[in-house]
Tab-separated table of C-alpha atoms in Angstrom:
chain	number	residue	atom	x	y	z
A	37	MET	CA	11.495	9.010	-4.628
A	38	GLU	CA	13.487	8.402	-1.415
A	39	ARG	CA	12.598	8.536	1.992
A	40	ILE	CA	14.856	9.144	4.566
A	41	LEU	CA	14.059	9.045	8.556
A	42	LYS	CA	16.224	10.338	10.437
A	43	LYS	CA	16.470	10.537	14.616
A	44	VAL	CA	19.371	11.968	17.019
A	45	VAL	CA	20.770	9.602	19.632
A	46	THR	CA	19.781	10.714	23.048
A	47	ALA	CA	21.828	10.361	26.398
A	48	LYS	CA	19.216	7.659	27.476
A	49	GLU	CA	19.486	5.885	24.269
A	50	SER	CA	23.279	5.845	23.731
A	51	GLY	CA	25.097	2.496	24.330
A	52	GLN	CA	23.085	0.450	22.357
A	53	THR	CA	23.792	-1.209	18.992
A	54	VAL	CA	22.135	-0.015	15.934
A	55	ARG	CA	20.349	-3.416	15.610
A	56	SER	CA	18.851	-2.688	19.351
A	57	PHE	CA	17.881	0.928	18.652
A	58	LEU	CA	16.053	0.033	15.733
A	59	GLN	CA	14.370	-2.864	17.291
A	60	ASN	CA	13.492	-0.843	20.821
A	61	GLU	CA	13.199	2.510	19.565
A	62	MET	CA	12.108	2.852	16.048
A	63	GLY	CA	9.826	-0.219	16.103
A	64	PHE	CA	12.038	-2.140	13.212
A	65	THR	CA	11.529	-5.890	12.594
A	66	LYS	CA	14.390	-8.024	12.500
A	67	ALA	CA	13.392	-9.032	9.024
A	68	GLN	CA	13.297	-5.121	8.145
A	69	ILE	CA	16.358	-4.916	9.604
A	70	ARG	CA	18.328	-7.672	7.574
A	71	SER	CA	16.678	-5.984	4.389
A	72	LEU	CA	18.165	-2.367	5.370
A	73	LYS	CA	21.822	-4.038	6.142
A	74	TYR	CA	21.976	-4.633	2.727
A	75	LEU	CA	20.943	-1.478	0.855
A	76	PRO	CA	23.842	0.813	-0.049
A	77	ARG	CA	22.724	3.871	2.360
A	78	GLY	CA	20.373	1.682	4.177
A	79	ILE	CA	21.680	2.682	7.780
A	80	CYS	CA	23.757	5.090	8.123
A	81	VAL	CA	25.360	7.371	11.150
A	82	ASN	CA	26.788	10.806	10.836
A	83	GLY	CA	26.666	10.577	7.273
A	84	GLU	CA	28.439	7.195	7.263
A	85	LYS	CA	26.909	3.324	6.406
A	86	VAL	CA	27.653	1.167	9.532
A	87	ARG	CA	27.203	-2.407	10.584
A	88	VAL	CA	23.788	-3.489	13.089
A	89	THR	CA	26.728	-3.918	15.570
A	90	TYR	CA	27.799	-0.261	15.534
A	91	VAL	CA	27.354	1.287	19.365
A	92	LEU	CA	25.630	4.376	19.453
A	93	SER	CA	26.789	7.722	21.501
A	94	PHE	CA	25.032	10.627	22.422
A	95	GLY	CA	24.565	12.957	19.712
A	96	ASP	CA	24.572	10.322	16.906
A	97	ARG	CA	22.576	10.928	13.955
A	98	ILE	CA	21.462	7.966	12.318
A	99	GLU	CA	19.416	8.185	9.107
A	100	ILE	CA	17.725	4.850	7.430
A	101	CYS	CA	16.645	5.070	3.873
A	102	LEU	CA	13.352	3.177	3.681
A	103	GLU	CA	13.183	2.848	-0.084
A	104	GLN	CA	15.575	2.282	-2.862
A	105	GLY	CA	14.880	1.265	-6.321
A	106	LYS	CA	12.622	1.281	-8.951
A	107	SER	CA	9.095	3.436	-8.655
A	108	SER	CA	5.610	1.713	-9.448
A	109	GLU	CA	5.902	3.820	-12.225
A	110	GLU	CA	8.069	1.364	-13.913
A	111	ARG	CA	5.514	-1.496	-13.633
A	112	VAL	CA	2.517	0.592	-13.493
A	113	ALA	CA	1.376	3.073	-16.079
A	114	PRO	CA	0.476	6.184	-14.607
A	115	VAL	CA	-2.573	7.590	-15.761
A	116	SER	CA	-3.933	11.152	-15.470
A	117	HIS	CA	-7.518	10.858	-14.097
A	118	PRO	CA	-8.839	12.692	-10.979
A	119	VAL	CA	-8.493	11.410	-7.963
A	120	GLU	CA	-10.271	12.247	-4.087
A	121	ILE	CA	-7.142	12.027	-1.427
A	122	LEU	CA	-8.823	12.001	1.909
A	123	TYR	CA	-5.436	12.085	3.781
A	124	GLU	CA	-1.861	11.909	2.724
A	125	ASP	CA	1.677	11.886	4.533
A	126	ARG	CA	5.381	11.699	3.616
A	127	ASP	CA	4.583	7.400	4.203
A	128	VAL	CA	0.816	6.765	3.755
A	129	ILE	CA	-1.879	7.918	1.605
A	130	ALA	CA	-5.638	7.192	1.796
A	131	VAL	CA	-8.078	7.834	-1.481
A	132	TRP	CA	-12.077	7.317	-2.047
A	133	LYS	CA	-12.158	4.364	-5.023
A	134	PRO	CA	-15.440	4.252	-6.763
A	135	SER	CA	-17.814	1.630	-7.517
A	136	GLY	CA	-16.685	-0.169	-10.773
A	137	THR	CA	-13.100	0.674	-10.412
A	138	PRO	CA	-10.398	-1.922	-9.995
A	139	THR	CA	-7.947	-1.458	-7.276
A	140	HIS	CA	-4.612	-2.682	-9.224
A	141	PRO	CA	-4.420	-3.816	-13.006
A	142	VAL	CA	-5.415	-7.184	-14.078
A	143	ALA	CA	-5.967	-8.981	-17.319
A	144	SER	CA	-8.795	-7.023	-18.378
A	145	HIS	CA	-8.131	-3.681	-16.713
A	146	LYS	CA	-4.674	-2.257	-17.468
A	147	THR	CA	-4.947	1.064	-16.995
A	148	ASP	CA	-8.038	1.955	-15.803
A	149	THR	CA	-7.397	1.218	-11.887
A	150	MET	CA	-6.990	3.175	-8.773
A	151	ALA	CA	-2.976	2.320	-8.814
A	152	ASN	CA	-2.971	3.825	-12.359
A	153	TYR	CA	-4.693	6.881	-11.348
A	154	LEU	CA	-2.859	7.347	-7.936
A	155	LEU	CA	0.725	6.960	-10.188
A	156	GLY	CA	-0.717	9.457	-12.464
A	157	TYR	CA	-1.290	12.212	-9.496
A	158	PHE	CA	2.337	11.196	-7.928
A	159	SER	CA	3.553	11.880	-11.837
A	160	GLU	CA	1.880	15.263	-12.012
A	161	LYS	CA	3.579	16.216	-8.531
A	162	GLN	CA	7.007	14.991	-9.921
A	163	GLU	CA	7.203	12.248	-7.099
A	164	LYS	CA	8.317	8.718	-7.871
A	165	VAL	CA	7.232	6.436	-5.184
A	166	LEU	CA	6.608	2.739	-4.565
A	167	ILE	CA	2.961	2.161	-3.702
A	168	ARG	CA	1.632	-0.949	-1.740
A	169	VAL	CA	-2.191	-1.217	-1.195
A	170	ILE	CA	-2.876	-2.158	2.429
A	171	GLY	CA	-6.527	-4.227	1.413
A	172	ARG	CA	-7.749	-4.489	-1.690
A	173	LEU	CA	-11.603	-3.494	-2.396
A	174	ASP	CA	-13.353	-5.678	-4.782
A	175	VAL	CA	-14.631	-3.660	-8.295
A	176	ASP	CA	-17.991	-3.327	-7.140
A	177	THR	CA	-17.175	-2.211	-4.005
A	178	GLN	CA	-16.729	1.676	-3.305
A	179	GLY	CA	-14.587	3.152	0.079
A	180	ILE	CA	-11.510	4.387	1.338
A	181	LEU	CA	-8.520	2.725	0.236
A	182	LEU	CA	-4.740	3.097	2.034
A	183	PHE	CA	-1.760	2.666	0.389
A	184	GLY	CA	1.785	2.547	2.030
A	185	LYS	CA	4.612	5.222	0.035
A	186	ASN	CA	7.651	2.896	1.111
A	187	ARG	CA	8.036	-0.680	1.711
A	188	THR	CA	8.530	-0.152	5.559
A	189	ALA	CA	5.541	1.869	5.910
A	190	SER	CA	3.696	-0.636	4.135
A	191	ALA	CA	4.659	-2.999	6.215
A	192	LYS	CA	4.090	-1.529	9.675
A	193	LEU	CA	0.540	-0.653	8.354
A	194	TRP	CA	0.002	-4.573	7.693
A	195	LYS	CA	1.459	-5.164	11.164
A	196	GLN	CA	-1.483	-3.027	12.345
A	197	HIS	CA	-3.923	-4.691	10.262
A	198	GLU	CA	-3.063	-8.272	11.909
A	199	GLN	CA	-2.689	-6.736	15.264
A	200	GLY	CA	-6.547	-5.205	14.643
A	201	ILE	CA	-4.938	-1.793	15.395
A	202	LEU	CA	-5.845	-0.817	11.626
A	203	THR	CA	-9.557	-1.418	11.525
A	204	LYS	CA	-12.123	-1.105	8.467
A	205	GLU	CA	-15.865	-0.807	8.794
A	206	TYR	CA	-18.325	-0.833	5.717
A	207	LEU	CA	-22.242	-0.138	5.130
A	208	ALA	CA	-24.349	-1.828	2.890
A	209	LYS	CA	-28.315	-1.590	1.691
A	210	CYS	CA	-29.483	-5.001	2.376
A	211	GLU	CA	-33.138	-6.458	1.501
A	212	GLY	CA	-35.315	-8.160	3.869
A	213	ILE	CA	-36.773	-7.282	7.032
A	214	PHE	CA	-34.599	-7.657	9.616
A	215	PRO	CA	-34.956	-9.442	13.096
A	216	LYS	CA	-35.446	-6.663	15.887
A	217	GLU	CA	-32.634	-8.104	17.858
A	218	ALA	CA	-30.277	-6.882	14.887
A	219	TYR	CA	-31.024	-3.328	15.581
A	220	LYS	CA	-30.279	-3.429	19.136
A	221	LYS	CA	-26.679	-4.905	19.207
A	222	GLU	CA	-24.428	-6.635	16.900
A	223	GLN	CA	-24.815	-9.779	15.525
A	224	LYS	CA	-22.451	-12.500	14.120
A	225	ILE	CA	-22.125	-14.738	11.221
A	226	THR	CA	-19.872	-17.721	11.425
A	227	MET	CA	-19.998	-19.812	7.952
A	228	PRO	CA	-17.040	-21.046	6.049
A	229	VAL	CA	-16.471	-19.376	2.614
A	230	GLY	CA	-14.977	-21.517	-0.200
A	231	LYS	CA	-15.026	-22.280	-4.089
A	232	CYS	CA	-18.124	-23.445	-5.753
A	233	HIS	CA	-16.853	-25.711	-8.710
A	234	LYS	CA	-20.170	-26.706	-9.258
A	235	ASP	CA	-21.542	-23.112	-10.149
A	236	PRO	CA	-18.435	-21.365	-12.105
A	237	GLY	CA	-20.789	-18.207	-12.473
A	238	ASN	CA	-20.238	-17.928	-8.565
A	239	SER	CA	-16.753	-18.679	-7.694
A	240	PHE	CA	-17.133	-18.587	-4.343
A	241	ARG	CA	-19.852	-19.684	-1.410
A	242	VAL	CA	-20.567	-20.898	1.457
A	243	ASN	CA	-18.953	-23.851	1.858
A	244	PRO	CA	-18.598	-26.503	4.770
A	245	GLU	CA	-15.061	-27.470	3.575
A	246	GLY	CA	-13.999	-23.723	2.731
A	247	LYS	CA	-12.132	-21.489	5.157
A	248	THR	CA	-13.366	-19.519	8.100
A	249	ALA	CA	-15.178	-16.445	7.613
A	250	VAL	CA	-16.727	-14.192	10.661
A	251	THR	CA	-18.757	-11.009	9.690
A	252	TYR	CA	-20.761	-8.579	12.493
A	253	TYR	CA	-23.095	-6.637	11.571
A	254	GLN	CA	-25.768	-4.192	13.242
A	255	VAL	CA	-28.880	-2.764	11.219
A	256	LEU	CA	-29.040	0.994	11.585
A	257	ASP	CA	-32.118	1.427	9.548
A	258	ASP	CA	-34.738	-0.507	7.681
A	259	HIS	CA	-32.041	-0.974	4.659
A	260	THR	CA	-28.543	-0.153	5.723
A	261	VAL	CA	-26.233	-2.177	7.761
A	262	ARG	CA	-23.113	-1.733	9.087
A	263	LEU	CA	-20.564	-4.010	9.098
A	264	ARG	CA	-17.190	-5.128	9.765
A	265	LEU	CA	-14.873	-8.378	9.413
A	266	GLU	CA	-12.882	-10.381	11.601
A	267	THR	CA	-11.773	-12.413	8.386
A	268	GLY	CA	-11.202	-11.076	5.212
A	269	ARG	CA	-12.400	-13.601	2.605
A	270	THR	CA	-13.141	-12.945	-1.503
A	271	HIS	CA	-16.824	-11.476	-1.578
A	272	GLN	CA	-17.595	-12.259	2.529
A	273	ILE	CA	-19.966	-9.394	3.175
A	274	ARG	CA	-21.999	-10.391	0.011
A	275	ILE	CA	-22.088	-14.323	0.427
A	276	HIS	CA	-22.968	-13.903	4.096
A	277	MET	CA	-25.572	-11.652	3.982
A	278	ALA	CA	-27.100	-13.462	1.244
A	279	ALA	CA	-26.825	-16.393	3.108
A	280	ILE	CA	-28.734	-15.070	5.786
A	281	GLY	CA	-31.578	-14.112	3.438
A	282	HIS	CA	-30.499	-10.566	3.169
A	283	PRO	CA	-28.524	-10.113	-0.182
A	284	LEU	CA	-26.945	-6.732	-0.617
A	285	GLU	CA	-29.459	-4.236	-3.328
A	286	GLY	CA	-28.191	-4.367	-6.622
A	287	ASP	CA	-25.734	-7.818	-6.358
A	288	ALA	CA	-26.101	-9.575	-9.388
A	289	LEU	CA	-23.850	-12.195	-8.173
A	290	TYR	CA	-25.554	-13.614	-5.144
A	291	GLY	CA	-28.791	-11.186	-4.960
A	292	ASN	CA	-31.429	-10.265	-7.182
A	293	GLY	CA	-29.308	-7.570	-8.889
A	294	LYS	CA	-29.507	-7.687	-12.688
A	295	ARG	CA	-26.289	-8.050	-14.519
A	296	GLY	CA	-25.052	-4.806	-16.140
A	297	GLU	CA	-27.821	-2.740	-14.450
A	298	THR	CA	-26.539	-2.019	-10.900
A	299	ARG	CA	-23.768	-2.633	-8.460
A	300	ALA	CA	-23.770	-4.157	-5.039
A	301	ALA	CA	-24.646	-1.096	-2.580
A	302	LEU	CA	-21.311	-1.732	-0.370
A	303	ALA	CA	-18.694	0.731	0.619
A	304	ALA	CA	-15.701	0.592	2.957
A	305	TRP	CA	-16.738	4.058	4.846
A	306	LYS	CA	-14.468	4.416	7.589
A	307	LEU	CA	-10.925	3.463	8.187
A	308	GLU	CA	-8.788	3.909	11.304
A	309	PHE	CA	-5.086	3.113	11.779
A	310	ARG	CA	-2.040	4.720	13.584
A	311	GLN	CA	0.514	6.763	11.153
A	312	PRO	CA	3.378	3.914	10.710
A	313	PHE	CA	6.286	6.165	12.219
A	314	THR	CA	4.760	8.870	14.962
A	315	GLY	CA	2.137	6.456	16.006
A	316	GLU	CA	-0.465	9.316	15.581
A	317	GLU	CA	-4.107	8.048	15.696
A	318	ILE	CA	-5.885	8.742	12.149
A	319	SER	CA	-9.647	8.137	11.750
A	320	LEU	CA	-11.014	8.742	8.383
A	321	LYS	CA	-14.804	8.763	7.406
A	322	ARG	CA	-16.305	9.261	4.086
A	323	TYR	CA	-19.727	8.300	3.461
A	324	PRO	CA	-21.069	6.396	0.188
A	325	THR	CA	-23.051	8.030	-2.736
A	326	TRP	CA	-26.055	6.284	-2.102
A	327	LYS	CA	-26.190	7.324	1.341
A	328	GLU	CA	-25.062	10.893	1.944
A	329	GLU	CA	-27.953	11.267	5.051
A	330	ASN	CA	-28.353	9.766	8.547
A	331	CYS	CA	-24.957	8.086	8.267
A	332	PRO	CA	-23.281	7.009	11.528
A	333	GLY	CA	-21.263	9.491	13.408
């Protein structure tokens, strides 16, 4: 499905070139504008395709086609399956991912992922979209997943992520007794994370030669911890909490859980971002299945 963004030029905005208007008034990057230039109906004024050097006048109707091309259905099979929708508008959709469900297809999971289920949802609505996930979650992690529904919206959301505007918060159940200061204020873990070539079963560990990894956490009660990430390394929360002696409950990879019996108690419970085009602030919360009571506000 094409997504057309429309805007009428005001008297104050007139006199600008299309390029300047797209950058200054609509927030497009230079790279995005270059991509739009080569689309058949990428940039139109008053129904006609124009160059980015075209000078706009008061009352001109500018139309930007944000998506042209194949839908995700042509690359990922749509599968009919219940999906919990937490938020949706014309540009983004947020869903709840259960533990044990992959984010997108991989070699061992071709049709049982959130991408398959989400495309099944759109197929039933007879909508063709090109979805892009904004930060995936590990298979064992439950939580809020955000998808862009067109190329430009996705790019804007990733920019928010880089700027710290799009933020995600996690809840975890951890083992062990925490020090008193961890209850009073947020604690910081700074340990590099990298591949562990000596142990093929645990491909990532705290590794002095790995990449910088920073995790912040605060204990809410005897077992529940609230966390946020400054970096996003593979299994970062699970690795860091295990490294300080507080592995996640049920974590068979880095903790004391038994393989095949339980899953790591970790959930991306809170997500905040801005609507890519209107700038509206959106805050989503959904408590994990293992903690329905006494959750933070």
